[in-house]
Short mmCIF file of C-alpha atoms in Angstrom, two decimals:
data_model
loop_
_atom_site.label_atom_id
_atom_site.label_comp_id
_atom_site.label_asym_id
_atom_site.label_seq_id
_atom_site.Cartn_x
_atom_site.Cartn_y
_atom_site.Cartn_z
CA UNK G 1 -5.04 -4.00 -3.80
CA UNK G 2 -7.25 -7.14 -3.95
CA UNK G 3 -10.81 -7.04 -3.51
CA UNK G 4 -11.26 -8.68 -0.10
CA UNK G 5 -15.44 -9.67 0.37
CA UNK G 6 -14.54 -9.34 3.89
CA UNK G 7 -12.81 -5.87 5.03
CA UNK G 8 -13.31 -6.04 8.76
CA UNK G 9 -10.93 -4.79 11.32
CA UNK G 10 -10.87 -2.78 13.94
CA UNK G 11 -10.77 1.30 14.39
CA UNK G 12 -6.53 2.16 14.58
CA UNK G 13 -4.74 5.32 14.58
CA UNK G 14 -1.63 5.52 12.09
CA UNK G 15 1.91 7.63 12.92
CA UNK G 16 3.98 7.14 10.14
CA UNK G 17 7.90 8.09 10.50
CA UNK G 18 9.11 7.71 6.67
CA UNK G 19 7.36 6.24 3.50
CA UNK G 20 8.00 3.04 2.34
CA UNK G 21 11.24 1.80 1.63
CA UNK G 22 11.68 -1.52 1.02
CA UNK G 23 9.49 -4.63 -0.40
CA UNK G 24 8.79 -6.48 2.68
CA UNK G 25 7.98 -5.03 6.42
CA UNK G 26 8.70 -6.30 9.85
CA UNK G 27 6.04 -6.37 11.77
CA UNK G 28 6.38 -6.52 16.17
CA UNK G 29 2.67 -7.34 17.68
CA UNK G 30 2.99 -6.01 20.98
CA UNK G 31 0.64 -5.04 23.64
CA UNK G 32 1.74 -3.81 26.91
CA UNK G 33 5.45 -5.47 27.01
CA UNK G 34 7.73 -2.57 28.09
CA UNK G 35 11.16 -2.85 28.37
CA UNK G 36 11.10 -6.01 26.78
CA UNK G 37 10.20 -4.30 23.86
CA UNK G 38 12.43 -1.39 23.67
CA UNK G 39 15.33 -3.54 24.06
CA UNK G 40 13.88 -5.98 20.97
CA UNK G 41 13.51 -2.67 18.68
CA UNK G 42 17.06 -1.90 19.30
CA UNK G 43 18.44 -5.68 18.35
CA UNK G 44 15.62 -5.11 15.19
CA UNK G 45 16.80 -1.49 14.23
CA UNK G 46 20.03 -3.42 12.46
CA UNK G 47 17.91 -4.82 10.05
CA UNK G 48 15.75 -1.33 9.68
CA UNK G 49 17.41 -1.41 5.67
CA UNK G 50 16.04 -4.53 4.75
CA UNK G 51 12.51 -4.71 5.68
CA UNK G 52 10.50 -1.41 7.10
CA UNK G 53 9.66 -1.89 10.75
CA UNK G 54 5.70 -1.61 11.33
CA UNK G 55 4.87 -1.75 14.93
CA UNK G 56 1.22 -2.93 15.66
CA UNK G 57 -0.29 -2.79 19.08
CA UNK G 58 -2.94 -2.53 21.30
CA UNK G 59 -3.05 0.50 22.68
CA UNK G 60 -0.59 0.41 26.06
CA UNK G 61 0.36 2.70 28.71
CA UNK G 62 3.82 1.28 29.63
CA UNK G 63 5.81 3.14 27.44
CA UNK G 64 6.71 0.75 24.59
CA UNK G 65 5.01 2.70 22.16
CA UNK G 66 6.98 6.14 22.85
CA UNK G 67 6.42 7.37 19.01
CA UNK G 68 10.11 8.93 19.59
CA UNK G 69 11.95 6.11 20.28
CA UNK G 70 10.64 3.81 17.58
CA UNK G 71 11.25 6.52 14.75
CA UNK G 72 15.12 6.99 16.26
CA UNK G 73 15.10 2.78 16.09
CA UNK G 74 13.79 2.72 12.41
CA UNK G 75 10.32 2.29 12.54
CA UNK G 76 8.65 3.00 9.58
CA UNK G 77 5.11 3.32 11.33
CA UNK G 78 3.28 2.67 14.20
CA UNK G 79 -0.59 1.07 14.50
CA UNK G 80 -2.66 0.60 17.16
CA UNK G 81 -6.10 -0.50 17.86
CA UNK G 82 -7.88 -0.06 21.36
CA UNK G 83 -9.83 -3.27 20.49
CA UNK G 84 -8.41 -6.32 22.57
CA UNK G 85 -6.64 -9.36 20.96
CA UNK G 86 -3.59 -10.26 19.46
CA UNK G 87 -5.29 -11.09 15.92
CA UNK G 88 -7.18 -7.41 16.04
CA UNK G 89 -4.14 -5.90 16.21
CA UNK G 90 -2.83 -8.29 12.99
CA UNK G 91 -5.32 -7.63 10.88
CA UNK G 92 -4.67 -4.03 11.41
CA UNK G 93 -1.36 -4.30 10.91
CA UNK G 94 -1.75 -6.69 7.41
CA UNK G 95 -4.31 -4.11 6.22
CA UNK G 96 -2.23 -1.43 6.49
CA UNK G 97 1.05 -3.01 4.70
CA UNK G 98 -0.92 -4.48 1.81
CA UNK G 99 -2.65 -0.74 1.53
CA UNK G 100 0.81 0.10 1.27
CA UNK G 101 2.05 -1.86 -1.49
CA UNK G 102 4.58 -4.68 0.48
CA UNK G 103 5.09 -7.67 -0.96
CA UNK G 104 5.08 -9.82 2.18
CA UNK G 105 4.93 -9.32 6.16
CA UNK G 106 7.39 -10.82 8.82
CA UNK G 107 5.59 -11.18 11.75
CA UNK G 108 6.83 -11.45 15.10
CA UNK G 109 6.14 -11.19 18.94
CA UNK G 110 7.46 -8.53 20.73
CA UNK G 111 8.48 -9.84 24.09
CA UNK G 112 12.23 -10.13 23.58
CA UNK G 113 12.18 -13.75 23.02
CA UNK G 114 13.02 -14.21 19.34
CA UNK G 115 16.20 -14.19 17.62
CA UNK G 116 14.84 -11.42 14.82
CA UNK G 117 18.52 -11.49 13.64
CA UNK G 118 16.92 -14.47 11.56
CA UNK G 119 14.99 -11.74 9.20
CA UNK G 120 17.04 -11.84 6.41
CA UNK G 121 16.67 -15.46 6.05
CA UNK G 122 12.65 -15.33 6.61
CA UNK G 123 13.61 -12.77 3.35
CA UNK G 124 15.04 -15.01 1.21
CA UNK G 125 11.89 -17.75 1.73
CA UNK G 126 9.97 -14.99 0.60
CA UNK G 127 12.31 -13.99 -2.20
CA UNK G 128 12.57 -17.90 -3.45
CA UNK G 129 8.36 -18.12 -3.75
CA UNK G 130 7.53 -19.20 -0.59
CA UNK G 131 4.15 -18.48 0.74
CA UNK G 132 4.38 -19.14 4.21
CA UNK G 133 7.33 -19.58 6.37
CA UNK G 134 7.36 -20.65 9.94
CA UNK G 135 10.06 -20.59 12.32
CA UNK G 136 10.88 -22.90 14.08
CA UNK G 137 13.27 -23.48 17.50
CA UNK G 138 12.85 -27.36 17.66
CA UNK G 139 14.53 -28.18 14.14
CA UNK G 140 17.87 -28.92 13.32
CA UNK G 141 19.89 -25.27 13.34
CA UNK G 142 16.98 -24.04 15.38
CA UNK G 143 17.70 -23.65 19.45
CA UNK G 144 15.67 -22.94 22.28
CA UNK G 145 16.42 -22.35 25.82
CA UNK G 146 14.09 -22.57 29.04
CA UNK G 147 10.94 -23.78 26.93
CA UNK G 148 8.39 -24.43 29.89
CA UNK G 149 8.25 -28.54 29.81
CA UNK G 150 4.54 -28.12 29.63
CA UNK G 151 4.28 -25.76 26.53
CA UNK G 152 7.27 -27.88 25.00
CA UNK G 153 4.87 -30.97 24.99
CA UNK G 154 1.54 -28.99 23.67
CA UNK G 155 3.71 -28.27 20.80
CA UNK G 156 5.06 -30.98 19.76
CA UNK G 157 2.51 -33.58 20.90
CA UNK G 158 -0.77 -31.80 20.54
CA UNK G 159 -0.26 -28.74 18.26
CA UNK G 160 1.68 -30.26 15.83
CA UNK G 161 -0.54 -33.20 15.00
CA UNK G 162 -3.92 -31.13 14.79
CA UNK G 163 -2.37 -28.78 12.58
CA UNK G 164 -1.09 -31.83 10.49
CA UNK G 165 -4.93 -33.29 10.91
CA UNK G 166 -6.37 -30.21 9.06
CA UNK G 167 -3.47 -29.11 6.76
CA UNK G 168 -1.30 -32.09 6.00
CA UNK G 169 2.10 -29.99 6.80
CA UNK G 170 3.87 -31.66 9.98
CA UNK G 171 5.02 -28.38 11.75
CA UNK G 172 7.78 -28.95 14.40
CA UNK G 173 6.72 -25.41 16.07
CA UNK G 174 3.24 -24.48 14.52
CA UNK G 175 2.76 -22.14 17.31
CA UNK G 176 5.56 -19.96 16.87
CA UNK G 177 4.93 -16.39 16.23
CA UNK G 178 7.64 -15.71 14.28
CA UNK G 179 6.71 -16.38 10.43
CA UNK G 180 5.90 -14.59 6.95
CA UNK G 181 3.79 -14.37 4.68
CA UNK G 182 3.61 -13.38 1.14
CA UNK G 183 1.67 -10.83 -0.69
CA UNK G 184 -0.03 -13.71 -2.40
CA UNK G 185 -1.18 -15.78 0.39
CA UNK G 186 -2.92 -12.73 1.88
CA UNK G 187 -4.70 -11.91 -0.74
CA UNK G 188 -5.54 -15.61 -2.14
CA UNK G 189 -9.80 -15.51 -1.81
CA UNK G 190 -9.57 -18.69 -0.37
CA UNK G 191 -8.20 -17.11 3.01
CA UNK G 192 -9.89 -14.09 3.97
CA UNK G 193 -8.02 -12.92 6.64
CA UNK G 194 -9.88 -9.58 7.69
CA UNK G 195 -13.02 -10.83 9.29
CA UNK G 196 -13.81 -9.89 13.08
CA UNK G 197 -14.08 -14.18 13.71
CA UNK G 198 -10.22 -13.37 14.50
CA UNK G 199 -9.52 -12.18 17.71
CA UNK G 200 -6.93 -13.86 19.96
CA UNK G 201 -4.92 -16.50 18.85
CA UNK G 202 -7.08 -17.96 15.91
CA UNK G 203 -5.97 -15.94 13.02
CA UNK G 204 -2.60 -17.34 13.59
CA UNK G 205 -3.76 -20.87 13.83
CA UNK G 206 -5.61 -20.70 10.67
CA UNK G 207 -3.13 -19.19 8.50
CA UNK G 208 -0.36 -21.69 9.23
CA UNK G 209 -3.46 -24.33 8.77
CA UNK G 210 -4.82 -22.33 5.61
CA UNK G 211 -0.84 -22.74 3.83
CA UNK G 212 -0.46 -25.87 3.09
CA UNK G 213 -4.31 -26.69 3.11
CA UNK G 214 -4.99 -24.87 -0.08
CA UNK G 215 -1.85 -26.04 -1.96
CA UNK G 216 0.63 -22.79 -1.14
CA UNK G 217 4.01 -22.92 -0.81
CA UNK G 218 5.19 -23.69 2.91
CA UNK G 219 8.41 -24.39 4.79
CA UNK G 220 9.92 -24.48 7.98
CA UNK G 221 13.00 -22.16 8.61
CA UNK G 222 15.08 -22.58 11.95
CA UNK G 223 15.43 -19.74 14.35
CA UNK G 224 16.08 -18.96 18.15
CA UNK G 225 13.74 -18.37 21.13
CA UNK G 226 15.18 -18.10 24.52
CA UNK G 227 12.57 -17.74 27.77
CA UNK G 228 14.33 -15.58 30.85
CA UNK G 229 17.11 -17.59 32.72
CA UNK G 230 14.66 -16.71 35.98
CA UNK G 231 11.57 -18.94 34.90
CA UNK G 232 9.12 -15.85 33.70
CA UNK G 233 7.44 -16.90 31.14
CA UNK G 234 6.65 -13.77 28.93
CA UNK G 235 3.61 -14.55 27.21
CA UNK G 236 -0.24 -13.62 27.94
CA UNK G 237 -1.31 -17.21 27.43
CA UNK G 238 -0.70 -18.27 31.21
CA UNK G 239 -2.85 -20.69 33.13
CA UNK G 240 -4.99 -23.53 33.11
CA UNK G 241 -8.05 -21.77 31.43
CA UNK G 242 -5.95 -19.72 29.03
CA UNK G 243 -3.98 -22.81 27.43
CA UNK G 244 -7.08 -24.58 27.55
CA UNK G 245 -8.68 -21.87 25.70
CA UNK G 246 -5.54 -21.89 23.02
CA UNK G 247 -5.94 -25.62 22.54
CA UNK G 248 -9.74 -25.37 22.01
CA UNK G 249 -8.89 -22.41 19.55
CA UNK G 250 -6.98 -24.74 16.98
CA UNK G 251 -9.46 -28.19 17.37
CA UNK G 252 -11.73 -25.51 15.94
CA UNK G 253 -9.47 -23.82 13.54
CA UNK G 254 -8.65 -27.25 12.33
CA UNK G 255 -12.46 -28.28 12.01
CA UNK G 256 -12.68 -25.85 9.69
CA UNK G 257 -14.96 -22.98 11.82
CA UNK G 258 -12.93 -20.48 9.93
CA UNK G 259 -12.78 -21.81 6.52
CA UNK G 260 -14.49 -19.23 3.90
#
């Protein structure tokens, strides 16, 4: 594995349910998200043969981590950190499948929202050279359903252009958390992932900033995303403070406040 100058992540426990298998993994962050989960792993579990599922979490009490039901659904492993953050329990996770030899990560939330179904075609990005691919629900092919009006406009008319302020690449859903990530891009010194600066949501802004920034190969795939029909909005970034904080997150990301 590359020689990273920065190896910092936190403490995790590993339960691993069959060796590798396959070149890329699929990798659910999740913290907490219950059901929602569960019935996510079983729509993911079809596509157990193509990429091996690595679940990475904080550690939760809800029951979405039952070690028995991901290893009947085709997990390959299970990770998780008691050290808060979405971008704590990433770094675990990408530590762990470059360790293991994968040659690129598909990372995705793990509320239920996403239409995983798209993996295979995140594959093929990855298969054609591509360092980075984003997913996207706004482009043409892509679809989205109950976007909150609020978020929808962040994305497209804040997001968007700060991300195309620091890394030139006009994103039509930079904040989407389903995207991969090769091999190459994680271990390119430039980038640096594994450095406890990366907590919440920054480690995600500054890789899809980091892409295109530093000359890799980047592209936009469409995919689905589909908020409950009831007007839930299952995500932890709720509130005034919290999207405040998210926003404040990429001006700095953008800035540069995490370059190397």
């Amino acid at each position: 594995m590359h020689s990273f100058r920065h190896q910092e992540f936190p403490d995790y426990t590993l339960q691993e349910f069959h060796p590798r298998r396959s070149r890329y993994c699929f990798m659910p962050v999740i913290y907490n998200e219950g059901s929602k989960f569960l019935r996510q792993m079983e729509r993911m579990s079809a596509n157990s043969g193509l990429a091996d599922i690595i679940v990475t979490a904080r550690e939760s009490n809800d029951g979405c981590t039952d070690p028995e039901f991901l290893r009947k659904h085709g997990a390959q492993s299970l990770l998780q950190t008691k050290t808060p953050g979405a971008a704590s329990s990433i770094r675990v996770g990408f530590w762990h499948a470059l360790k293991q030899g994968y040659e690129g990560v598909v990372l995705v939330d793990g509320h239920n929202k996403d239409g995983v179904e798209a993996l295979p075609d995140y594959l093929g990005k990855l298969d054609e050279g591509y360092d980075f691919v984003q997913g996207s629900r706004f482009m043409a092919g892509g679809e989205e359903k109950n976007t909150p009006f609020l978020r929808k406009v962040g994305i497209r008319l804040l997001m968007a252009p700060l991300l195309y302020y620091g890394g030139h690449f006009w994103y039509t859903d930079g904040t989407n958390g389903f995207r991969g990530y090769s091999r190459k891009y994680l271990e390119d010194p430039r980038v640096e992932p594994f450095r406890n600066c990366f907590t919440h949501l920054n480690l995600q802004y500054y890789l899809s900033y980091m892409a295109p920034k530093i000359g890799l190969r980047v592209i936009e795939i469409p995919v689905k995303r589909v908020y409950p029909d009831d007007g839930t909005v299952p995500t932890k970034c709720v509130g005034f403070s919290k999207n405040f904080e998210a926003f404040w997150e990429m001006v700095r990301t953008v800035r540069g406040c995490y370059d190397v």
